[in-house]
Short mmCIF file of C-alpha atoms and ligand atoms in Angstrom, two decimals:
data_model
loop_
_atom_site.label_atom_id
_atom_site.label_comp_id
_atom_site.label_asym_id
_atom_site.label_seq_id
_atom_site.Cartn_x
_atom_site.Cartn_y
_atom_site.Cartn_z
CA UNK S 21 36.28 -2.68 -40.28
CA UNK S 22 33.30 -5.04 -40.40
CA UNK S 23 33.46 -7.65 -43.14
CA UNK S 24 30.80 -9.62 -45.00
CA UNK S 25 30.83 -13.40 -44.64
CA UNK S 26 28.65 -16.33 -45.66
CA UNK S 27 28.41 -19.41 -43.44
CA UNK S 28 26.92 -22.51 -45.06
CA UNK S 29 25.80 -25.47 -42.96
CA UNK S 30 26.22 -28.69 -44.97
CA UNK S 31 23.94 -30.54 -42.53
CA UNK S 32 21.04 -28.20 -43.32
CA UNK S 33 21.22 -28.28 -47.15
CA UNK S 34 18.77 -30.66 -48.83
CA UNK S 35 19.42 -29.70 -52.46
CA UNK S 36 16.10 -27.90 -52.91
CA UNK S 37 17.89 -25.43 -55.23
CA UNK S 38 15.93 -22.44 -53.86
CA UNK S 39 19.21 -20.53 -53.47
CA UNK S 40 20.19 -21.26 -57.06
CA UNK S 41 16.78 -20.17 -58.34
CA UNK S 42 16.72 -17.02 -56.18
CA UNK S 43 20.10 -16.07 -57.63
CA UNK S 44 18.71 -16.58 -61.16
CA UNK S 45 15.60 -14.56 -60.25
CA UNK S 46 17.74 -11.69 -59.04
CA UNK S 47 20.12 -11.54 -61.99
CA UNK S 48 18.66 -13.14 -65.13
CA UNK S 49 17.43 -10.27 -67.27
CA UNK S 50 18.43 -7.79 -64.54
CA UNK S 51 21.65 -5.81 -64.84
CA UNK S 52 22.76 -4.16 -61.60
CA UNK S 53 25.25 -1.51 -62.72
CA UNK S 54 27.93 -0.91 -61.60
CA UNK S 55 27.96 -4.27 -59.79
CA UNK S 56 27.32 -6.67 -62.68
CA UNK S 57 25.68 -7.23 -66.04
CA UNK S 58 22.63 -9.49 -66.22
CA UNK S 59 23.24 -13.21 -65.78
CA UNK S 60 22.37 -15.34 -68.82
CA UNK S 61 19.46 -17.75 -68.43
CA UNK S 62 21.59 -20.85 -69.01
CA UNK S 63 25.12 -21.98 -68.22
CA UNK S 64 25.93 -19.90 -65.13
CA UNK S 65 25.77 -21.36 -61.63
CA UNK S 66 26.80 -18.47 -59.39
CA UNK S 67 25.41 -20.61 -56.59
CA UNK S 68 26.58 -24.05 -57.62
CA UNK S 69 25.38 -27.01 -55.54
CA UNK S 70 27.93 -29.83 -55.44
CA UNK S 71 27.04 -33.30 -54.20
CA UNK S 72 28.91 -36.16 -52.57
CA UNK S 73 27.75 -39.68 -51.75
CA UNK S 74 29.39 -41.64 -48.95
CA UNK S 75 29.33 -45.29 -47.92
CA UNK S 76 27.85 -48.33 -49.62
CA UNK S 77 24.27 -49.53 -49.75
CA UNK S 78 22.38 -49.65 -47.45
CA UNK S 79 24.59 -47.50 -45.20
CA UNK S 80 24.92 -44.52 -47.44
CA UNK S 81 24.41 -40.78 -47.09
CA UNK S 82 24.43 -37.82 -49.44
CA UNK S 83 25.58 -34.28 -48.69
CA UNK S 84 25.23 -31.11 -50.71
CA UNK S 85 27.58 -28.16 -50.81
CA UNK S 86 26.22 -24.81 -52.02
CA UNK S 87 29.28 -23.17 -53.59
CA UNK S 88 29.33 -19.49 -54.57
CA UNK S 89 32.37 -17.26 -55.14
CA UNK S 90 34.48 -17.50 -51.97
CA UNK S 91 35.09 -13.71 -51.83
CA UNK S 92 38.75 -14.39 -51.06
CA UNK S 93 40.85 -11.89 -49.12
CA UNK S 94 43.85 -12.95 -51.17
CA UNK S 95 41.93 -13.49 -54.39
CA UNK S 96 43.73 -15.28 -57.25
CA UNK S 97 41.38 -13.57 -59.74
CA UNK S 98 42.47 -10.16 -58.44
CA UNK S 99 46.13 -11.17 -58.74
CA UNK S 100 45.83 -12.14 -62.41
CA UNK S 101 43.34 -9.41 -63.40
CA UNK S 102 43.81 -6.44 -61.06
CA UNK S 103 42.27 -4.12 -63.64
CA UNK S 104 38.95 -6.01 -63.60
CA UNK S 105 38.59 -7.37 -60.05
CA UNK S 106 37.74 -5.11 -57.15
CA UNK S 107 38.06 -6.26 -53.56
CA UNK S 108 36.07 -3.86 -51.43
CA UNK S 109 37.11 -2.83 -47.94
CA UNK S 110 34.11 -4.73 -46.57
CA UNK S 111 35.42 -8.00 -48.08
CA UNK S 112 33.11 -8.32 -51.09
CA UNK S 113 34.91 -9.18 -54.35
CA UNK S 114 33.35 -7.79 -57.54
CA UNK S 115 34.20 -7.99 -61.23
CA UNK S 116 33.85 -4.69 -63.10
CA UNK S 117 31.63 -5.58 -66.10
CA UNK S 118 33.30 -2.89 -68.22
CA UNK S 119 36.82 -4.28 -67.63
CA UNK S 120 36.15 -8.04 -67.70
CA UNK S 121 36.33 -8.80 -71.42
CA UNK S 122 39.21 -11.30 -71.01
CA UNK S 123 37.94 -14.88 -71.16
CA UNK S 124 41.04 -16.03 -69.22
CA UNK S 125 39.52 -14.45 -66.12
CA UNK S 126 37.30 -17.53 -65.84
CA UNK S 127 40.44 -19.69 -65.44
CA UNK S 128 41.90 -17.58 -62.64
CA UNK S 129 39.53 -18.83 -59.95
CA UNK S 130 40.63 -22.11 -58.30
CA UNK S 131 37.02 -22.66 -57.15
CA UNK S 132 35.55 -22.46 -60.66
CA UNK S 133 33.31 -19.58 -59.56
CA UNK S 134 33.78 -17.31 -62.60
CA UNK S 135 31.63 -17.83 -65.72
CA UNK S 136 31.82 -16.41 -69.22
CA UNK S 137 28.77 -14.60 -70.58
CA UNK S 138 28.65 -15.04 -74.37
CA UNK S 139 25.84 -12.51 -74.71
CA UNK S 140 27.62 -9.61 -73.01
CA UNK S 141 31.21 -10.79 -73.62
CA UNK S 142 32.12 -10.46 -69.95
CA UNK S 143 33.30 -12.64 -67.07
CA UNK S 144 30.82 -12.82 -64.20
CA UNK S 145 30.29 -14.34 -60.77
CA UNK S 146 28.44 -14.08 -57.46
CA UNK S 147 28.47 -10.50 -56.15
CA UNK S 148 27.30 -11.46 -52.62
CA UNK S 149 24.30 -9.40 -53.73
CA UNK S 150 26.30 -6.25 -52.94
CA UNK S 151 23.61 -4.09 -54.59
CA UNK S 152 21.08 -5.32 -52.00
CA UNK S 153 23.50 -5.00 -49.11
CA UNK S 154 24.41 -1.45 -50.16
CA UNK S 155 20.78 -0.42 -50.64
CA UNK S 156 19.79 -1.67 -47.22
CA UNK S 157 16.99 -3.64 -48.89
CA UNK S 158 18.24 -6.98 -47.68
CA UNK S 159 17.44 -7.35 -44.00
CA UNK S 160 18.35 -11.02 -44.06
CA UNK S 161 21.25 -10.65 -46.47
CA UNK S 162 21.68 -11.76 -50.09
CA UNK S 163 18.90 -13.46 -52.07
CA UNK S 164 20.25 -17.00 -51.62
CA UNK S 165 20.34 -16.42 -47.85
CA UNK S 166 16.76 -15.34 -47.39
CA UNK S 167 15.41 -17.89 -49.90
CA UNK S 168 16.81 -20.91 -48.02
CA UNK S 169 13.96 -22.65 -46.15
CA UNK S 170 16.30 -24.41 -43.73
CA UNK S 171 18.54 -21.38 -43.12
CA UNK S 172 21.51 -23.38 -44.33
CA UNK S 173 23.12 -20.21 -45.74
CA UNK S 174 23.68 -17.32 -43.36
CA UNK S 175 25.11 -13.87 -43.95
CA UNK S 176 27.14 -12.04 -41.29
CA UNK S 177 28.70 -8.61 -41.17
CA UNK S 178 31.28 -8.85 -38.38
CA UNK S 179 34.60 -7.51 -37.20
CA UNK S 180 37.36 -10.00 -38.18
CA UNK S 181 37.99 -10.81 -34.48
CA UNK S 182 34.30 -11.67 -34.02
CA UNK S 183 34.49 -13.94 -37.06
CA UNK S 184 37.63 -15.63 -35.70
CA UNK S 185 35.70 -16.47 -32.55
CA UNK S 186 32.78 -17.81 -34.59
CA UNK S 187 35.15 -20.01 -36.63
CA UNK S 188 36.50 -21.51 -33.39
CA UNK S 189 33.13 -21.89 -31.66
CA UNK S 190 31.36 -23.48 -34.64
CA UNK S 191 34.39 -25.35 -36.06
CA UNK S 192 33.97 -23.68 -39.45
CA UNK S 193 36.10 -24.77 -42.39
CA UNK S 194 37.04 -23.32 -45.76
CA UNK S 195 37.54 -24.83 -49.19
CA UNK S 196 41.10 -25.55 -50.29
CA UNK S 197 42.85 -24.05 -47.23
CA UNK S 198 46.19 -25.03 -48.76
CA UNK S 199 45.80 -22.22 -51.32
CA UNK S 200 45.81 -19.50 -48.63
CA UNK S 201 43.18 -17.48 -50.49
CA UNK S 202 41.46 -16.59 -47.18
CA UNK S 203 37.85 -17.11 -48.29
CA UNK S 204 34.94 -15.20 -46.73
CA UNK S 205 32.68 -18.22 -47.27
CA UNK S 206 32.82 -20.79 -44.46
CA UNK S 207 31.33 -24.25 -44.04
CA UNK S 208 29.79 -25.82 -40.97
CA UNK S 209 29.63 -29.61 -40.60
CA UNK S 210 31.95 -29.91 -43.57
CA UNK S 211 32.98 -33.40 -42.43
CA UNK S 212 29.71 -34.63 -44.00
CA UNK S 213 31.25 -33.73 -47.34
CA UNK S 214 34.98 -34.32 -47.02
CA UNK S 215 35.55 -36.88 -44.27
CA UNK S 216 34.73 -40.58 -44.00
CA UNK S 217 32.48 -42.66 -41.77
CA UNK S 218 32.70 -46.25 -40.57
CA UNK S 219 29.28 -47.84 -40.09
CA UNK S 220 27.79 -51.26 -39.54
CA UNK S 221 25.38 -53.21 -37.38
CA UNK S 222 25.65 -55.71 -34.54
CA UNK S 223 23.59 -58.90 -34.49
CA UNK S 224 23.12 -61.65 -31.92
CA UNK S 225 21.59 -64.85 -33.20
CA UNK S 226 20.63 -63.02 -36.39
CA UNK S 227 18.69 -60.33 -34.50
CA UNK S 228 19.83 -56.70 -34.36
CA UNK S 229 21.04 -55.57 -30.94
CA UNK S 230 19.85 -52.22 -29.67
CA UNK S 231 22.16 -50.48 -27.18
CA UNK S 232 25.20 -52.69 -27.86
CA UNK S 233 28.58 -51.14 -27.06
CA UNK S 234 30.55 -49.98 -30.15
CA UNK S 235 33.97 -48.43 -29.83
CA UNK S 236 36.36 -47.29 -32.55
CA UNK S 237 40.01 -46.59 -31.85
CA UNK S 238 43.07 -45.73 -33.92
CA UNK S 239 44.46 -42.83 -35.91
CA UNK S 240 44.27 -40.57 -32.84
CA UNK S 241 40.65 -41.25 -31.92
CA UNK S 242 38.89 -43.33 -29.26
CA UNK S 243 35.11 -43.01 -29.57
CA UNK S 244 32.30 -45.00 -28.09
CA UNK S 245 28.57 -45.17 -28.80
CA UNK S 246 25.58 -47.44 -28.25
CA UNK S 247 23.91 -49.03 -31.27
CA UNK S 248 20.52 -47.65 -32.32
CA UNK S 249 17.23 -49.56 -32.54
CA UNK S 250 18.42 -51.23 -35.78
CA UNK S 251 21.64 -52.36 -34.07
CA UNK S 252 23.57 -49.81 -36.15
CA UNK S 253 26.63 -47.74 -35.25
CA UNK S 254 28.20 -44.93 -37.28
CA UNK S 255 31.49 -43.19 -36.50
CA UNK S 256 31.88 -40.05 -38.58
CA UNK S 257 34.45 -37.31 -39.25
CA UNK S 258 37.26 -39.84 -39.83
CA UNK S 259 40.55 -39.28 -41.66
CA UNK S 260 42.26 -41.97 -43.74
CA UNK S 261 44.05 -44.51 -41.52
CA UNK S 262 43.74 -47.78 -39.65
CA UNK S 263 41.09 -48.34 -36.99
CA UNK S 264 39.88 -51.16 -34.73
CA UNK S 265 36.25 -51.75 -33.89
CA UNK S 266 35.43 -53.18 -30.44
CA UNK S 267 32.32 -54.25 -28.63
CA UNK S 268 32.52 -54.64 -24.86
CA UNK S 269 36.31 -54.25 -25.23
CA UNK S 270 36.57 -57.24 -27.54
CA UNK S 271 38.12 -56.45 -30.94
CA UNK S 272 35.61 -57.43 -33.61
CA UNK S 273 37.00 -55.92 -36.81
CA UNK S 274 40.04 -54.10 -38.23
CA UNK S 275 39.13 -51.42 -40.76
CA UNK S 276 41.14 -49.17 -43.04
CA UNK S 277 39.84 -45.87 -44.34
CA UNK S 278 41.86 -45.45 -47.54
CA UNK S 279 43.34 -42.23 -48.83
CA UNK S 280 41.16 -40.53 -51.39
CA UNK S 281 42.57 -40.23 -54.89
CA UNK S 282 42.15 -36.55 -55.67
CA UNK S 283 40.93 -36.15 -59.23
CA UNK S 284 41.03 -32.38 -58.97
CA UNK S 285 41.42 -29.90 -56.16
CA UNK S 286 37.77 -29.94 -55.05
CA UNK S 287 36.39 -33.36 -55.98
CA UNK S 288 36.11 -35.88 -53.20
CA UNK S 289 36.10 -39.64 -53.64
CA UNK S 290 34.02 -41.83 -51.37
CA UNK S 291 36.18 -43.67 -48.83
CA UNK S 292 33.55 -44.33 -46.17
CA UNK S 293 33.21 -47.93 -44.98
CA UNK S 294 30.08 -50.01 -44.54
CA UNK S 295 31.19 -53.02 -42.49
CA UNK S 296 27.87 -54.78 -42.95
CA UNK S 297 26.17 -56.74 -40.18
CA UNK S 298 28.53 -58.27 -37.65
CA UNK S 299 27.49 -61.19 -35.45
CA UNK S 300 28.75 -60.63 -31.90
FE1 SF4 A 408 38.04 -14.62 -57.11
FE2 SF4 A 408 37.33 -17.22 -57.19
FE3 SF4 A 408 38.21 -16.14 -54.90
FE4 SF4 A 408 35.83 -15.48 -55.92
S1 SF4 A 408 36.47 -17.53 -55.20
S2 SF4 A 408 37.39 -14.06 -55.07
S3 SF4 A 408 36.22 -15.54 -58.09
S4 SF4 A 408 39.37 -16.40 -56.76
FE1 SF4 A 409 23.74 -15.28 -56.09
FE2 SF4 A 409 23.67 -13.23 -54.35
FE3 SF4 A 409 23.82 -15.74 -53.42
FE4 SF4 A 409 25.92 -14.66 -54.67
S1 SF4 A 409 25.06 -13.98 -52.72
S2 SF4 A 409 25.08 -16.74 -55.00
S3 SF4 A 409 24.94 -13.38 -56.20
S4 SF4 A 409 22.11 -14.82 -54.60
#
């Protein structure tokens, strides 16, 4: 049976918060029975936009991760509260507002996607806008999807085999794969959020060198690029480990990308390396 999925491209999100506001517009003051009660004006972030900063000044970048409920196939919230959580055959996970009066439901989600509504006394979360999908009023999918000006969030209704192919073709990733929750929310270009880069610049006689050879090897990679017009190179999508930087096959720097110290299961600590300007 076809399943609903969201695919979020980290490279295309610029933190404009349109998705967050569209979600508020759809649900604040609007109950959609039997899908959900109204969302309170404050405190809930059904579409929560996380941020990470990588590198060190001036070689720094920032990435944003829109994070809704993951609509897990093997949902921890359903395991702890089977009376309140409904996983539909089409993959959408809903919380029954009449059976969600247990505050502990908010603790059951490892992604922090469930919020407590003090006004209605219920646990709530992203519904994947199932009321719009079911009504056929959402030609481009849920509200967050069609409010995104860069099309960073996309909605698909696909057979699982078609989705498998898409995951392979577009190198999609999920959050916390080690939990085996089988999310229906996937991320594209996730390395911009959870992997490291090694960057720097090459100088000759104090002047930046455009088109200089830069090669990084080690930890299973061997990549080469030419420096840009500022003399800069940037190797991305790196795992922790030891690397060697070369130019014209001469080793110019050893660099270690350290392990990140996980502070919780989602947070990511910056381990990208700015090597500064290197005189060749
Ligand atoms: Fe439940 Fe959280 Fe998974 Fe959503 S992301 S289905 S709330 S466990
Ligand atoms: Fe909000 Fe709908 Fe987007 Fe979920 S799918 S975050 S409910 S707008």
